[in-house]
Short mmCIF file of C-alpha atoms and ligand atoms in Angstrom, two decimals:
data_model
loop_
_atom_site.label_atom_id
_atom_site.label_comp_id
_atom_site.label_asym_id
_atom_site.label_seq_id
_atom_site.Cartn_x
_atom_site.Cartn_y
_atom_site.Cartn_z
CA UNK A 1 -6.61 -8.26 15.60
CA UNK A 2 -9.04 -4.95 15.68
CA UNK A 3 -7.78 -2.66 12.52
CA UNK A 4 -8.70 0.87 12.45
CA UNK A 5 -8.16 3.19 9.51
CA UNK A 6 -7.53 6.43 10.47
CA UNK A 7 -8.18 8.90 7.25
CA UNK A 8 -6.12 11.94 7.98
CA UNK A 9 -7.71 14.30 5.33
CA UNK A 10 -4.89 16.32 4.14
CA UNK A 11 -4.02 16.56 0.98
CA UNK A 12 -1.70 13.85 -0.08
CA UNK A 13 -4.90 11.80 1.47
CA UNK A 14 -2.85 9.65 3.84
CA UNK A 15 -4.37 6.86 5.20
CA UNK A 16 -3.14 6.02 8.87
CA UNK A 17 -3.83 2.89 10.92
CA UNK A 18 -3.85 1.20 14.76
CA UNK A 19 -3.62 -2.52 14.85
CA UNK A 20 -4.43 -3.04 18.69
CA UNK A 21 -4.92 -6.42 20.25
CA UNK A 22 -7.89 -7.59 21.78
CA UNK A 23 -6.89 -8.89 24.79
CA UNK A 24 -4.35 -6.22 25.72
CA UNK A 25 -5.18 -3.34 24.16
CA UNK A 26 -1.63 -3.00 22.79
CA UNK A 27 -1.80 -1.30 20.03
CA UNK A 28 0.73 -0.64 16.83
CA UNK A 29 0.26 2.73 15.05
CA UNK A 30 1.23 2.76 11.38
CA UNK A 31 2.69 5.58 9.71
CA UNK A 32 0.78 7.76 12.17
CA UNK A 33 1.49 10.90 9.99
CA UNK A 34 -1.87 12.56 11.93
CA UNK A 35 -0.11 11.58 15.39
CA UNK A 36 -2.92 13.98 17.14
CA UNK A 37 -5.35 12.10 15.73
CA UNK A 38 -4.30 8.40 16.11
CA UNK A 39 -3.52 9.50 19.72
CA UNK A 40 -7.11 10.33 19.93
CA UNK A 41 -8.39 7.36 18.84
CA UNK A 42 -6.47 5.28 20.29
CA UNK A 43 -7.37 7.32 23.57
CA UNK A 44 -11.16 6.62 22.62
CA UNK A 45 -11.08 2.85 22.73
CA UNK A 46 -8.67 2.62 25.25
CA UNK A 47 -6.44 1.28 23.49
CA UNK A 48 -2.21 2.29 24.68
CA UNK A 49 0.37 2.63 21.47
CA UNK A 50 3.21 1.09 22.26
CA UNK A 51 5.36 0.38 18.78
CA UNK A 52 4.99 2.93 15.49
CA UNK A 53 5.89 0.89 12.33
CA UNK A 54 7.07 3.29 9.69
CA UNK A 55 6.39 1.23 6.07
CA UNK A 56 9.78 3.58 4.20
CA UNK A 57 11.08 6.88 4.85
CA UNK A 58 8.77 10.03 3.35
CA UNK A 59 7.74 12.29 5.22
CA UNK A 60 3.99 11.93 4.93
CA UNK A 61 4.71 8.46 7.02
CA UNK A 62 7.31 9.49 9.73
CA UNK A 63 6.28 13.09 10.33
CA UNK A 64 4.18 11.24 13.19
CA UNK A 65 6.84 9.78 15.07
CA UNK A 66 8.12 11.93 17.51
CA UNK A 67 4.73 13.16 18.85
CA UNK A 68 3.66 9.27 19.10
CA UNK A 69 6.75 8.61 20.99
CA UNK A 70 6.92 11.51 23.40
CA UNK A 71 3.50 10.84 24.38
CA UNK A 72 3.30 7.51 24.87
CA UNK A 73 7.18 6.26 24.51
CA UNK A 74 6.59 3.83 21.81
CA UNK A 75 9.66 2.23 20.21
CA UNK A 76 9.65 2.93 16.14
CA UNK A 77 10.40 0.00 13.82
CA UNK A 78 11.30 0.58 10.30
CA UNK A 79 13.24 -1.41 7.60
CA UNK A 80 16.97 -2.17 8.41
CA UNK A 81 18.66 -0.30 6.11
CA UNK A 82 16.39 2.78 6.52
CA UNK A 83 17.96 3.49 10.00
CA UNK A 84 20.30 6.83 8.61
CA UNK A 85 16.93 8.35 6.81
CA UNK A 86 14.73 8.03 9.65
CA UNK A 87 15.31 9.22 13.05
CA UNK A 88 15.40 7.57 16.39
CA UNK A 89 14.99 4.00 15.12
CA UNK A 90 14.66 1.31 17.70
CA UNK A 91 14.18 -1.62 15.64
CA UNK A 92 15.21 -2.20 12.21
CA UNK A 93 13.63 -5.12 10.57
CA UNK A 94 14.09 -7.62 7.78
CA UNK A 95 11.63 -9.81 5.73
CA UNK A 96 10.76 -12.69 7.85
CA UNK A 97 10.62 -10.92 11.13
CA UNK A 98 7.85 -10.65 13.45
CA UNK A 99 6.30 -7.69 14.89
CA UNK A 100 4.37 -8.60 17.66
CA UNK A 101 1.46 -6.20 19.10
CA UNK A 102 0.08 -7.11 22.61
CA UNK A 103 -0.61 -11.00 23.11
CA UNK A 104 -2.42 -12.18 19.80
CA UNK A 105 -1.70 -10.41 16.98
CA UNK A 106 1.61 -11.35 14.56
CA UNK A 107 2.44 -9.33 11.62
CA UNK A 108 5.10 -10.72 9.33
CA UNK A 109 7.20 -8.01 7.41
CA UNK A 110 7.78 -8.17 3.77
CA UNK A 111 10.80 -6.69 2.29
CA UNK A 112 8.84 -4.66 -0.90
CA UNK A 113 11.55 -2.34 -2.85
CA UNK A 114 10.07 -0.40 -5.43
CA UNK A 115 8.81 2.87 -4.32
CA UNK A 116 11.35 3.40 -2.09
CA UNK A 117 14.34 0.76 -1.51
CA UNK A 118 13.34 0.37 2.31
CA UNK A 119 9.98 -0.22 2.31
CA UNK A 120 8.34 -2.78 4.62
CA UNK A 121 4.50 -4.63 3.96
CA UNK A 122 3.35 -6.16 7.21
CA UNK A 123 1.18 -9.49 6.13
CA UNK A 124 -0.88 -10.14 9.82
CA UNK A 125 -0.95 -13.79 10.68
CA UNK A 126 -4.97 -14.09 10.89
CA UNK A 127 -7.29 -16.11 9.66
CA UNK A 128 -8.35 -13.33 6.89
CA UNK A 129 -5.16 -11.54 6.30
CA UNK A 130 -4.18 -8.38 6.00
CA UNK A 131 -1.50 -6.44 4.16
CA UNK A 132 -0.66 -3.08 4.93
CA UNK A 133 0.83 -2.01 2.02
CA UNK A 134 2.43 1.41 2.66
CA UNK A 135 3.18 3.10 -0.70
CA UNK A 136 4.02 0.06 -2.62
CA UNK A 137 0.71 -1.22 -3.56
CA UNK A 138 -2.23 1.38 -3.37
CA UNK A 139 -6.14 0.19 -4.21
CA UNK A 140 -6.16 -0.54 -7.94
CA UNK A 141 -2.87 0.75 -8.33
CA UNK A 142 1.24 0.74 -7.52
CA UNK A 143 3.24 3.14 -6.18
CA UNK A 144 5.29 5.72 -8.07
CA UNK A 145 9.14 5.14 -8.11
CA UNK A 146 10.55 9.20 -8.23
CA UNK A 147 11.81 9.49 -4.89
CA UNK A 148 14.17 6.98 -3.78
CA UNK A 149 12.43 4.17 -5.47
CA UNK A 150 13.31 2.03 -9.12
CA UNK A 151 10.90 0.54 -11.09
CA UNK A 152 12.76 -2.68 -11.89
CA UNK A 153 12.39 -3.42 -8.51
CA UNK A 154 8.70 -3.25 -8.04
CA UNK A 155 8.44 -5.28 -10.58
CA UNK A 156 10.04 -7.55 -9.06
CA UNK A 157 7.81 -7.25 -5.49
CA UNK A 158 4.79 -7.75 -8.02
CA UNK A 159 5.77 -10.31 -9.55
CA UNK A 160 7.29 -12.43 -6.46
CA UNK A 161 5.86 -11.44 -3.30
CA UNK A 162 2.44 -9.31 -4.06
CA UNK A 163 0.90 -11.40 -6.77
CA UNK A 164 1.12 -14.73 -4.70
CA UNK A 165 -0.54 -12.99 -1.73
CA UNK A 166 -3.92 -15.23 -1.36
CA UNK A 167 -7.65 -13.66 -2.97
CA UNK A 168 -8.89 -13.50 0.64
CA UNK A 169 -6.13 -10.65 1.81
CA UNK A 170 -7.30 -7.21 2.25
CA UNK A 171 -5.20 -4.43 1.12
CA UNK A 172 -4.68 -0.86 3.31
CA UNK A 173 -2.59 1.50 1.59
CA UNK A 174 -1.03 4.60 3.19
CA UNK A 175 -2.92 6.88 0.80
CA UNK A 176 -6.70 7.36 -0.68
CA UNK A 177 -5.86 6.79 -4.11
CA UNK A 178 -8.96 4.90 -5.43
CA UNK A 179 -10.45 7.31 -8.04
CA UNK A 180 -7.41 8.15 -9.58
CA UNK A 181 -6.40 4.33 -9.94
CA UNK A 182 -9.63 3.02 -11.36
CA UNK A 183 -10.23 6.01 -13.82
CA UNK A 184 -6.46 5.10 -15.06
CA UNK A 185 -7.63 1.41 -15.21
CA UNK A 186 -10.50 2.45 -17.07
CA UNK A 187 -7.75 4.49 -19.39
CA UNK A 188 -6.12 1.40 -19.98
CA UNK A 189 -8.76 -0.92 -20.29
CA UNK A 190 -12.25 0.61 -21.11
CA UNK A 191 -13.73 -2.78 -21.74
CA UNK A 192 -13.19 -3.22 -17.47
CA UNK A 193 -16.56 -4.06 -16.46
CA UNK A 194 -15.65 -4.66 -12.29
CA UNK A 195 -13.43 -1.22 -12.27
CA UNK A 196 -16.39 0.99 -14.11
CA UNK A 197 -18.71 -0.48 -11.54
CA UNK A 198 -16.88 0.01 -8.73
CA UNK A 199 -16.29 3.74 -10.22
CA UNK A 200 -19.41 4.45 -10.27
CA UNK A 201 -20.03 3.26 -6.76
CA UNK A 202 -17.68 4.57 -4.63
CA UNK A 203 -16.82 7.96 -6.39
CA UNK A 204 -18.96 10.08 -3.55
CA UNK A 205 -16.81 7.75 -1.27
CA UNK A 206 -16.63 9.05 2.30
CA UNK A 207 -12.62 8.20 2.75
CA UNK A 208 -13.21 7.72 6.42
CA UNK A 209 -15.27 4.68 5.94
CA UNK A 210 -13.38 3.71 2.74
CA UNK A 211 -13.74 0.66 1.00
CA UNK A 212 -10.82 -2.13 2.25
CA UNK A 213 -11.03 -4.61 -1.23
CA UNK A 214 -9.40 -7.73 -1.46
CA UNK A 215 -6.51 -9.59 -3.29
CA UNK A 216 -9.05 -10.97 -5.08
CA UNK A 217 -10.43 -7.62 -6.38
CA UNK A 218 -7.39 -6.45 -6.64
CA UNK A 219 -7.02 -8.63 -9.81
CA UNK A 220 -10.01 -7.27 -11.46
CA UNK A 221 -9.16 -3.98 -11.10
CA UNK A 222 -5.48 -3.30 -10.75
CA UNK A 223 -3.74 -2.80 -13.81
CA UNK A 224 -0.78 -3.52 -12.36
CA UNK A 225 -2.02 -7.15 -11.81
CA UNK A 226 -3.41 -7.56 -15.49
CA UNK A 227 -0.05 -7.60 -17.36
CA UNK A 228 -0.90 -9.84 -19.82
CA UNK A 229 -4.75 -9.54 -20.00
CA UNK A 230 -5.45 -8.92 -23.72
CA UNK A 231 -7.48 -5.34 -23.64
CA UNK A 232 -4.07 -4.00 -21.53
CA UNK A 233 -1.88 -5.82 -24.00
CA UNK A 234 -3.39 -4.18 -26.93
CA UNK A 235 -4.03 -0.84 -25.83
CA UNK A 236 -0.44 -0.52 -24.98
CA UNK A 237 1.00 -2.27 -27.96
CA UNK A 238 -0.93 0.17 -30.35
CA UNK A 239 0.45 3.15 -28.64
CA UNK A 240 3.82 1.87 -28.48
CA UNK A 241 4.24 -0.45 -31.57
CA UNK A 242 8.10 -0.73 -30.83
CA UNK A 243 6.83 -3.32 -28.02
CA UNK A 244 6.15 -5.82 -30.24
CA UNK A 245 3.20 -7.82 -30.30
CA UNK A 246 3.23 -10.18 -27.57
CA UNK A 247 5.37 -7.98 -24.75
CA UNK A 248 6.67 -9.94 -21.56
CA UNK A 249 5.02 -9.16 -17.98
CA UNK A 250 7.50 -7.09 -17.02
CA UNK A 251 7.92 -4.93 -20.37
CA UNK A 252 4.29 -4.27 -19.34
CA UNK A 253 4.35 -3.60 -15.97
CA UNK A 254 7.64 -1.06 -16.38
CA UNK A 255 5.55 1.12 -19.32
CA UNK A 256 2.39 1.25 -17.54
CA UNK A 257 4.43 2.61 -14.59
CA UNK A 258 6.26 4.92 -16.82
CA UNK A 259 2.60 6.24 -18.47
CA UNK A 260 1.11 6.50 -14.90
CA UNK A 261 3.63 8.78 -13.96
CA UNK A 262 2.61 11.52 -16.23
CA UNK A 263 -1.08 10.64 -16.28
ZN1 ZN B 301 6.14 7.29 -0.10
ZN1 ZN B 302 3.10 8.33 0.96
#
């Protein structure tokens, strides 16, 4: 599986990506948002797109579509029950399934509610996985749950699908978020030795060679993955007494997701 990160440089920061197979040179576009761009690259390493995976429904990840498809003709798979909010579906697809690019490469989808109620993860089947995690889990942060999405419910794709994912998985999001994340991490828990580091060396970060972290790092940094850590625990317990002392994961996860949304 060859992965290429396409940074699209506008200003929601979209990141867009090509998963092409070696042998082939199939390739899958992902939320190709900058169509003219992953076109180009594509184009560049020869590569011919031949499916567009949409992760859920926005905009900023199906605005791509119809330029991808009348150039090439690819066929656009998206989540089942997203098939009367996006256009032109050709496959709609459920956890389990397989999406297939070229001969080698298998990507598994994960059914992820939260930020939106249709929103697929693709896990690839490799021997370093990877999960590209559309809006639901960003680099040291979640997504946000105000348009179409419920909190409750990425919880839940936290708790049950995400935080099981193995240390050695690396994470693409569909947006740049990095900064933001780790300086609200930092907000959070000041005491975060791993997140100030990796502050201080990435924040002149060129987002077209980005750092891709890993499940693993993900931990250390990721609020969203340190519900019960103490630092997190107390921080938010002193602001918000009514808590209670020792507040379940959950209670955690939902007020951290409320304070992010107005930090
Ligand atoms: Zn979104
Ligand atoms: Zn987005």
């Amino acid at each position: 599986m060859i992965v290429e990160q396409v940074w699209t440089g506008n200003a929601y920061r979209n990141f867009n990506y090509l998963i092409a197979c070696p042998d082939t040179g199939d390739a899958l576009a992902i939320d190709p948002l900058d169509y003219k761009k992953c076109l180009a690259v594509a184009d560049a390493k020869g590569w011919t797109i031949t499916q567009v995976l949409n992760t859920h429904e926005h905009g900023d990840h199906t605005g791509g579509n119809k330029g991808v498809a009348k150039a090439t003709g690819a066929k656009i798979i998206a989540h089942r029950n997203a098939k009367d909010r996006i256009p032109n579906i050709d496959r709609g697809v459920e956890a389990g399934d397989i999406v297939k690019v070229g001969k080698t490469v298998e990507l598994e989808c994960l059914d992820t509610p939260g930020h939106t109620l249709c929103h697929i993860c693709l896990l690839s089947r490799t021997d370093q996985p990877g999960l590209f995690s559309g809006d639901t889990l960003f680099n040291a942060g979640a997504g946000n749950c105000h348009n179409g999405g419920h909190p409750v419910e990425l919880f839940k794709t936290f708790e049950t699908q995400l935080q099981n994912l193995g240390d050695d998985t690396l994470i693409y999001p569909g947006h740049d978020y990095l900064l933001n994340n780790l300086a609200f991490t930092l907000d959070r828990e000041p005491d975060n030795a791993i997140a100030r580091k990796m502050m201080s060396d990435y924040e002149n970060q060129d987002p077209s060679d980005a750092l891709v972290t890993s499940m693993a790092q993900e931990r250390e940094i990721n609020t969203f993955f340190r519900l019960q850590n103490p630092t997190v625990v107390e921080t938010l317990t002193r602001e918000f007494p009514e808590m209670g002392d020792s507040p379940d994961a959950r209670a955690v996860f939902l007020k951290l997701r409320e304070l992010r949304n107005s930090w």
